[in-house]
């Protein structure tokens, strides 16, 4: 398995879109299910302006 260097996305600022919690949750879960590995998942989430925590259901739901 070849490892890739982790790239910094500090300078990347995606356009701001209003998304509902449900949209963010479904998007994060879809990305996680399709990602090849953890680094791929993190990169894809960052590109979409999502956070891994977006895939979590709110407490009490």
PDB file of N, CA, C and O in Angstrom, chain B, residues numbered from 101:
ATOM      1  N   UNK B 101       0.849  -1.176   0.000  1.00  0.00           N
ATOM      2  CA  UNK B 101       0.000   0.000   0.000  1.00  0.00           C
ATOM      3  C   UNK B 101       0.896   1.241   0.000  1.00  0.00           C
ATOM      4  O   UNK B 101       1.819   1.350   0.807  1.00  0.00           O
ATOM      5  N   UNK B 102       0.623   2.143  -0.883  1.00  0.00           N
ATOM      6  CA  UNK B 102       1.388   3.378  -0.982  1.00  0.00           C
ATOM      7  C   UNK B 102       0.742   4.440  -0.114  1.00  0.00           C
ATOM      8  O   UNK B 102      -0.470   4.645  -0.178  1.00  0.00           O
ATOM      9  N   UNK B 103       1.537   5.112   0.693  1.00  0.00           N
ATOM     10  CA  UNK B 103       0.997   6.188   1.511  1.00  0.00           C
ATOM     11  C   UNK B 103       1.196   7.510   0.797  1.00  0.00           C
ATOM     12  O   UNK B 103       2.223   7.732   0.155  1.00  0.00           O
ATOM     13  N   UNK B 104       0.234   8.365   0.909  1.00  0.00           N
ATOM     14  CA  UNK B 104       0.297   9.689   0.301  1.00  0.00           C
ATOM     15  C   UNK B 104       0.547  10.709   1.386  1.00  0.00           C
ATOM     16  O   UNK B 104       0.091  10.539   2.517  1.00  0.00           O
ATOM     17  N   UNK B 105       1.263  11.763   1.058  1.00  0.00           N
ATOM     18  CA  UNK B 105       1.450  12.813   2.065  1.00  0.00           C
ATOM     19  C   UNK B 105       0.120  13.512   2.338  1.00  0.00           C
ATOM     20  O   UNK B 105      -0.683  13.720   1.428  1.00  0.00           O
ATOM     21  N   UNK B 106      -0.097  13.864   3.578  1.00  0.00           N
ATOM     22  CA  UNK B 106      -1.317  14.590   3.938  1.00  0.00           C
ATOM     23  C   UNK B 106      -1.121  16.044   3.556  1.00  0.00           C
ATOM     24  O   UNK B 106      -0.136  16.677   3.938  1.00  0.00           O
ATOM     25  N   UNK B 107      -2.061  16.556   2.808  1.00  0.00           N
ATOM     26  CA  UNK B 107      -1.975  17.941   2.358  1.00  0.00           C
ATOM     27  C   UNK B 107      -2.735  18.842   3.319  1.00  0.00           C
ATOM     28  O   UNK B 107      -3.779  18.464   3.850  1.00  0.00           O
ATOM     29  N   UNK B 108      -2.206  20.018   3.534  1.00  0.00           N
ATOM     30  CA  UNK B 108      -2.878  20.989   4.386  1.00  0.00           C
ATOM     31  C   UNK B 108      -3.922  21.736   3.571  1.00  0.00           C
ATOM     32  O   UNK B 108      -3.649  22.186   2.459  1.00  0.00           O
ATOM     33  N   UNK B 109      -5.098  21.863   4.121  1.00  0.00           N
ATOM     34  CA  UNK B 109      -6.176  22.583   3.453  1.00  0.00           C
ATOM     35  C   UNK B 109      -6.488  23.896   4.165  1.00  0.00           C
ATOM     36  O   UNK B 109      -7.575  24.453   4.014  1.00  0.00           O
ATOM     37  N   UNK B 110      -5.513  24.385   4.949  1.00  0.00           N
ATOM     38  CA  UNK B 110      -5.734  25.603   5.716  1.00  0.00           C
ATOM     39  C   UNK B 110      -6.094  26.788   4.832  1.00  0.00           C
ATOM     40  O   UNK B 110      -6.883  27.640   5.240  1.00  0.00           O
ATOM     41  N   UNK B 111      -5.536  26.857   3.635  1.00  0.00           N
ATOM     42  CA  UNK B 111      -5.793  27.990   2.755  1.00  0.00           C
ATOM     43  C   UNK B 111      -7.041  27.840   1.903  1.00  0.00           C
ATOM     44  O   UNK B 111      -7.411  28.767   1.183  1.00  0.00           O
ATOM     45  N   UNK B 112      -7.694  26.691   1.973  1.00  0.00           N
ATOM     46  CA  UNK B 112      -8.874  26.445   1.152  1.00  0.00           C
ATOM     47  C   UNK B 112     -10.114  26.909   1.898  1.00  0.00           C
ATOM     48  O   UNK B 112     -10.368  26.492   3.028  1.00  0.00           O
ATOM     49  N   UNK B 113     -10.865  27.759   1.265  1.00  0.00           N
ATOM     50  CA  UNK B 113     -12.120  28.244   1.854  1.00  0.00           C
ATOM     51  C   UNK B 113     -13.260  27.998   0.871  1.00  0.00           C
ATOM     52  O   UNK B 113     -13.423  28.758  -0.084  1.00  0.00           O
ATOM     53  N   UNK B 114     -14.055  26.943   1.092  1.00  0.00           N
ATOM     54  CA  UNK B 114     -15.168  26.694   0.174  1.00  0.00           C
ATOM     55  C   UNK B 114     -16.207  27.798   0.286  1.00  0.00           C
ATOM     56  O   UNK B 114     -16.340  28.448   1.323  1.00  0.00           O
ATOM     57  N   UNK B 115     -16.930  27.992  -0.788  1.00  0.00           N
ATOM     58  CA  UNK B 115     -18.005  28.976  -0.747  1.00  0.00           C
ATOM     59  C   UNK B 115     -18.991  28.569   0.337  1.00  0.00           C
ATOM     60  O   UNK B 115     -19.162  27.389   0.641  1.00  0.00           O
ATOM     61  N   UNK B 116     -19.623  29.560   0.901  1.00  0.00           N
ATOM     62  CA  UNK B 116     -20.561  29.288   1.989  1.00  0.00           C
ATOM     63  C   UNK B 116     -21.943  28.953   1.416  1.00  0.00           C
ATOM     64  O   UNK B 116     -22.534  29.751   0.688  1.00  0.00           O
ATOM     65  N   UNK B 117     -22.439  27.778   1.752  1.00  0.00           N
ATOM     66  CA  UNK B 117     -23.765  27.354   1.342  1.00  0.00           C
ATOM     67  C   UNK B 117     -24.569  27.050   2.587  1.00  0.00           C
ATOM     68  O   UNK B 117     -24.052  26.496   3.558  1.00  0.00           O
ATOM     69  N   UNK B 118     -25.828  27.413   2.551  1.00  0.00           N
ATOM     70  CA  UNK B 118     -26.702  27.072   3.666  1.00  0.00           C
ATOM     71  C   UNK B 118     -27.206  25.652   3.452  1.00  0.00           C
ATOM     72  O   UNK B 118     -27.876  25.358   2.462  1.00  0.00           O
ATOM     73  N   UNK B 119     -26.875  24.781   4.391  1.00  0.00           N
ATOM     74  CA  UNK B 119     -27.338  23.402   4.334  1.00  0.00           C
ATOM     75  C   UNK B 119     -27.998  23.078   5.652  1.00  0.00           C
ATOM     76  O   UNK B 119     -27.564  23.530   6.712  1.00  0.00           O
ATOM     77  N   UNK B 120     -29.041  22.298   5.574  1.00  0.00           N
ATOM     78  CA  UNK B 120     -29.705  21.865   6.799  1.00  0.00           C
ATOM     79  C   UNK B 120     -28.820  20.830   7.495  1.00  0.00           C
ATOM     80  O   UNK B 120     -27.907  20.266   6.892  1.00  0.00           O
ATOM     81  N   UNK B 121     -29.106  20.596   8.760  1.00  0.00           N
ATOM     82  CA  UNK B 121     -28.351  19.575   9.501  1.00  0.00           C
ATOM     83  C   UNK B 121     -28.495  18.223   8.810  1.00  0.00           C
ATOM     84  O   UNK B 121     -27.528  17.467   8.716  1.00  0.00           O
ATOM     85  N   UNK B 122     -29.692  17.917   8.328  1.00  0.00           N
ATOM     86  CA  UNK B 122     -29.932  16.637   7.664  1.00  0.00           C
ATOM     87  C   UNK B 122     -29.070  16.506   6.403  1.00  0.00           C
ATOM     88  O   UNK B 122     -28.519  15.436   6.145  1.00  0.00           O
ATOM     89  N   UNK B 123     -28.949  17.572   5.621  1.00  0.00           N
ATOM     90  CA  UNK B 123     -28.120  17.537   4.419  1.00  0.00           C
ATOM     91  C   UNK B 123     -26.652  17.332   4.770  1.00  0.00           C
ATOM     92  O   UNK B 123     -25.960  16.544   4.125  1.00  0.00           O
ATOM     93  N   UNK B 124     -26.173  18.045   5.799  1.00  0.00           N
ATOM     94  CA  UNK B 124     -24.780  17.895   6.213  1.00  0.00           C
ATOM     95  C   UNK B 124     -24.516  16.484   6.720  1.00  0.00           C
ATOM     96  O   UNK B 124     -23.474  15.903   6.416  1.00  0.00           O
ATOM     97  N   UNK B 125     -25.433  15.933   7.480  1.00  0.00           N
ATOM     98  CA  UNK B 125     -25.291  14.591   8.040  1.00  0.00           C
ATOM     99  C   UNK B 125     -25.247  13.552   6.921  1.00  0.00           C
ATOM    100  O   UNK B 125     -24.360  12.699   6.899  1.00  0.00           O
ATOM    101  N   UNK B 126     -26.197  13.623   5.997  1.00  0.00           N
ATOM    102  CA  UNK B 126     -26.225  12.667   4.893  1.00  0.00           C
ATOM    103  C   UNK B 126     -24.998  12.803   4.006  1.00  0.00           C
ATOM    104  O   UNK B 126     -24.456  11.798   3.546  1.00  0.00           O
ATOM    105  N   UNK B 127     -24.550  14.033   3.757  1.00  0.00           N
ATOM    106  CA  UNK B 127     -23.366  14.251   2.932  1.00  0.00           C
ATOM    107  C   UNK B 127     -22.115  13.668   3.565  1.00  0.00           C
ATOM    108  O   UNK B 127     -21.329  13.000   2.892  1.00  0.00           O
ATOM    109  N   UNK B 128     -21.928  13.914   4.849  1.00  0.00           N
ATOM    110  CA  UNK B 128     -20.748  13.391   5.547  1.00  0.00           C
ATOM    111  C   UNK B 128     -20.757  11.869   5.568  1.00  0.00           C
ATOM    112  O   UNK B 128     -19.711  11.243   5.398  1.00  0.00           O
ATOM    113  N   UNK B 129     -21.907  11.277   5.771  1.00  0.00           N
ATOM    114  CA  UNK B 129     -21.998   9.810   5.798  1.00  0.00           C
ATOM    115  C   UNK B 129     -21.770   9.209   4.412  1.00  0.00           C
ATOM    116  O   UNK B 129     -21.156   8.149   4.290  1.00  0.00           O
ATOM    117  N   UNK B 130     -22.257   9.875   3.377  1.00  0.00           N
ATOM    118  CA  UNK B 130     -22.042   9.392   2.016  1.00  0.00           C
ATOM    119  C   UNK B 130     -20.555   9.427   1.667  1.00  0.00           C
ATOM    120  O   UNK B 130     -20.018   8.468   1.113  1.00  0.00           O
ATOM    121  N   UNK B 131     -19.900  10.533   1.993  1.00  0.00           N
ATOM    122  CA  UNK B 131     -18.462  10.653   1.738  1.00  0.00           C
ATOM    123  C   UNK B 131     -17.705   9.567   2.487  1.00  0.00           C
ATOM    124  O   UNK B 131     -16.830   8.916   1.916  1.00  0.00           O
ATOM    125  N   UNK B 132     -18.032   9.366   3.753  1.00  0.00           N
ATOM    126  CA  UNK B 132     -17.339   8.359   4.562  1.00  0.00           C
ATOM    127  C   UNK B 132     -17.525   6.956   3.981  1.00  0.00           C
ATOM    128  O   UNK B 132     -16.601   6.145   4.016  1.00  0.00           O
ATOM    129  N   UNK B 133     -18.700   6.671   3.455  1.00  0.00           N
ATOM    130  CA  UNK B 133     -18.940   5.331   2.909  1.00  0.00           C
ATOM    131  C   UNK B 133     -18.213   5.102   1.586  1.00  0.00           C
ATOM    132  O   UNK B 133     -17.922   3.961   1.229  1.00  0.00           O
ATOM    133  N   UNK B 134     -17.919   6.177   0.859  1.00  0.00           N
ATOM    134  CA  UNK B 134     -17.283   6.037  -0.451  1.00  0.00           C
ATOM    135  C   UNK B 134     -15.768   6.255  -0.420  1.00  0.00           C
ATOM    136  O   UNK B 134     -15.081   5.942  -1.392  1.00  0.00           O
ATOM    137  N   UNK B 135     -15.246   6.783   0.676  1.00  0.00           N
ATOM    138  CA  UNK B 135     -13.815   7.088   0.765  1.00  0.00           C
ATOM    139  C   UNK B 135     -12.974   5.818   0.797  1.00  0.00           C
ATOM    140  O   UNK B 135     -13.390   4.788   1.328  1.00  0.00           O
ATOM    141  N   UNK B 136     -11.775   5.918   0.214  1.00  0.00           N
ATOM    142  CA  UNK B 136     -10.854   4.774   0.182  1.00  0.00           C
ATOM    143  C   UNK B 136     -10.211   4.520   1.534  1.00  0.00           C
ATOM    144  O   UNK B 136      -9.981   3.372   1.915  1.00  0.00           O
ATOM    145  N   UNK B 137      -9.920   5.600   2.264  1.00  0.00           N
ATOM    146  CA  UNK B 137      -9.267   5.483   3.560  1.00  0.00           C
ATOM    147  C   UNK B 137      -9.540   6.760   4.354  1.00  0.00           C
ATOM    148  O   UNK B 137     -10.258   7.647   3.893  1.00  0.00           O
ATOM    149  N   UNK B 138      -8.964   6.842   5.541  1.00  0.00           N
ATOM    150  CA  UNK B 138      -9.216   7.978   6.430  1.00  0.00           C
ATOM    151  C   UNK B 138      -8.746   9.292   5.807  1.00  0.00           C
ATOM    152  O   UNK B 138      -9.441  10.305   5.886  1.00  0.00           O
ATOM    153  N   UNK B 139      -7.571   9.271   5.190  1.00  0.00           N
ATOM    154  CA  UNK B 139      -7.052  10.499   4.578  1.00  0.00           C
ATOM    155  C   UNK B 139      -7.941  10.958   3.423  1.00  0.00           C
ATOM    156  O   UNK B 139      -8.196  12.153   3.269  1.00  0.00           O
ATOM    157  N   UNK B 140      -8.410  10.012   2.616  1.00  0.00           N
ATOM    158  CA  UNK B 140      -9.300  10.327   1.511  1.00  0.00           C
ATOM    159  C   UNK B 140     -10.597  10.932   2.044  1.00  0.00           C
ATOM    160  O   UNK B 140     -11.101  11.911   1.493  1.00  0.00           O
ATOM    161  N   UNK B 141     -11.127  10.358   3.100  1.00  0.00           N
ATOM    162  CA  UNK B 141     -12.355  10.861   3.717  1.00  0.00           C
ATOM    163  C   UNK B 141     -12.161  12.285   4.226  1.00  0.00           C
ATOM    164  O   UNK B 141     -12.991  13.157   3.970  1.00  0.00           O
ATOM    165  N   UNK B 142     -11.076  12.518   4.939  1.00  0.00           N
ATOM    166  CA  UNK B 142     -10.806  13.846   5.487  1.00  0.00           C
ATOM    167  C   UNK B 142     -10.656  14.881   4.380  1.00  0.00           C
ATOM    168  O   UNK B 142     -11.167  15.995   4.497  1.00  0.00           O
ATOM    169  N   UNK B 143      -9.961  14.522   3.313  1.00  0.00           N
ATOM    170  CA  UNK B 143      -9.772  15.442   2.195  1.00  0.00           C
ATOM    171  C   UNK B 143     -11.102  15.761   1.523  1.00  0.00           C
ATOM    172  O   UNK B 143     -11.387  16.926   1.243  1.00  0.00           O
ATOM    173  N   UNK B 144     -11.915  14.747   1.261  1.00  0.00           N
ATOM    174  CA  UNK B 144     -13.203  14.962   0.613  1.00  0.00           C
ATOM    175  C   UNK B 144     -14.141  15.794   1.489  1.00  0.00           C
ATOM    176  O   UNK B 144     -14.820  16.693   0.992  1.00  0.00           O
ATOM    177  N   UNK B 145     -14.181  15.501   2.776  1.00  0.00           N
ATOM    178  CA  UNK B 145     -15.027  16.287   3.677  1.00  0.00           C
ATOM    179  C   UNK B 145     -14.593  17.743   3.687  1.00  0.00           C
ATOM    180  O   UNK B 145     -15.432  18.642   3.634  1.00  0.00           O
ATOM    181  N   UNK B 146     -13.288  17.982   3.756  1.00  0.00           N
ATOM    182  CA  UNK B 146     -12.770  19.350   3.771  1.00  0.00           C
ATOM    183  C   UNK B 146     -13.103  20.071   2.474  1.00  0.00           C
ATOM    184  O   UNK B 146     -13.450  21.252   2.492  1.00  0.00           O
ATOM    185  N   UNK B 147     -13.002  19.377   1.361  1.00  0.00           N
ATOM    186  CA  UNK B 147     -13.325  19.991   0.069  1.00  0.00           C
ATOM    187  C   UNK B 147     -14.787  20.417   0.003  1.00  0.00           C
ATOM    188  O   UNK B 147     -15.126  21.393  -0.666  1.00  0.00           O
ATOM    189  N   UNK B 148     -15.644  19.688   0.693  1.00  0.00           N
ATOM    190  CA  UNK B 148     -17.073  20.001   0.698  1.00  0.00           C
ATOM    191  C   UNK B 148     -17.471  20.935   1.837  1.00  0.00           C
ATOM    192  O   UNK B 148     -18.638  21.302   1.970  1.00  0.00           O
ATOM    193  N   UNK B 149     -16.501  21.313   2.647  1.00  0.00           N
ATOM    194  CA  UNK B 149     -16.805  22.192   3.771  1.00  0.00           C
ATOM    195  C   UNK B 149     -17.531  21.491   4.894  1.00  0.00           C
ATOM    196  O   UNK B 149     -18.252  22.118   5.670  1.00  0.00           O
ATOM    197  N   UNK B 150     -17.337  20.177   4.979  1.00  0.00           N
ATOM    198  CA  UNK B 150     -17.981  19.383   6.026  1.00  0.00           C
ATOM    199  C   UNK B 150     -16.957  18.976   7.072  1.00  0.00           C
ATOM    200  O   UNK B 150     -15.749  19.013   6.837  1.00  0.00           O
ATOM    201  N   UNK B 151     -17.460  18.595   8.214  1.00  0.00           N
ATOM    202  CA  UNK B 151     -16.633  18.154   9.329  1.00  0.00           C
ATOM    203  C   UNK B 151     -17.054  16.723   9.658  1.00  0.00           C
ATOM    204  O   UNK B 151     -18.224  16.381   9.484  1.00  0.00           O
ATOM    205  N   UNK B 152     -16.145  15.887  10.124  1.00  0.00           N
ATOM    206  CA  UNK B 152     -16.547  14.522  10.481  1.00  0.00           C
ATOM    207  C   UNK B 152     -17.723  14.486  11.478  1.00  0.00           C
ATOM    208  O   UNK B 152     -18.559  13.584  11.422  1.00  0.00           O
ATOM    209  N   UNK B 153     -17.777  15.443  12.362  1.00  0.00           N
ATOM    210  CA  UNK B 153     -18.874  15.486  13.353  1.00  0.00           C
ATOM    211  C   UNK B 153     -20.222  15.743  12.704  1.00  0.00           C
ATOM    212  O   UNK B 153     -21.258  15.474  13.312  1.00  0.00           O
ATOM    213  N   UNK B 154     -20.232  16.262  11.471  1.00  0.00           N
ATOM    214  CA  UNK B 154     -21.499  16.473  10.774  1.00  0.00           C
ATOM    215  C   UNK B 154     -22.235  15.163  10.518  1.00  0.00           C
ATOM    216  O   UNK B 154     -23.455  15.155  10.354  1.00  0.00           O
ATOM    217  N   UNK B 155     -21.496  14.056  10.484  1.00  0.00           N
ATOM    218  CA  UNK B 155     -22.120  12.764  10.236  1.00  0.00           C
ATOM    219  C   UNK B 155     -22.771  12.135  11.450  1.00  0.00           C
ATOM    220  O   UNK B 155     -23.403  11.083  11.347  1.00  0.00           O
ATOM    221  N   UNK B 156     -22.620  12.773  12.595  1.00  0.00           N
ATOM    222  CA  UNK B 156     -23.208  12.257  13.834  1.00  0.00           C
ATOM    223  C   UNK B 156     -24.630  12.771  14.002  1.00  0.00           C
ATOM    224  O   UNK B 156     -24.936  13.917  13.673  1.00  0.00           O
ATOM    225  N   UNK B 157     -25.480  11.917  14.511  1.00  0.00           N
ATOM    226  CA  UNK B 157     -26.834  12.329  14.847  1.00  0.00           C
ATOM    227  C   UNK B 157     -26.805  13.167  16.113  1.00  0.00           C
ATOM    228  O   UNK B 157     -26.021  12.878  17.017  1.00  0.00           O
ATOM    229  N   UNK B 158     -27.631  14.189  16.205  1.00  0.00           N
ATOM    230  CA  UNK B 158     -27.646  14.983  17.438  1.00  0.00           C
ATOM    231  C   UNK B 158     -28.124  14.134  18.612  1.00  0.00           C
ATOM    232  O   UNK B 158     -28.951  13.236  18.451  1.00  0.00           O
ATOM    233  N   UNK B 159     -27.592  14.434  19.786  1.00  0.00           N
ATOM    234  CA  UNK B 159     -28.012  13.696  20.986  1.00  0.00           C
ATOM    235  C   UNK B 159     -29.485  13.918  21.252  1.00  0.00           C
ATOM    236  O   UNK B 159     -30.001  15.028  21.120  1.00  0.00           O
ATOM    237  N   UNK B 160     -30.148  12.846  21.625  1.00  0.00           N
ATOM    238  CA  UNK B 160     -31.573  12.937  21.935  1.00  0.00           C
ATOM    239  C   UNK B 160     -32.449  12.801  20.712  1.00  0.00           C
ATOM    240  O   UNK B 160     -33.667  12.952  20.804  1.00  0.00           O
ATOM    241  N   UNK B 161     -31.851  12.516  19.560  1.00  0.00           N
ATOM    242  CA  UNK B 161     -32.651  12.382  18.329  1.00  0.00           C
ATOM    243  C   UNK B 161     -33.092  10.955  18.135  1.00  0.00           C
ATOM    244  O   UNK B 161     -33.773  10.648  17.156  1.00  0.00           O
TER     245      UNK B 161
END
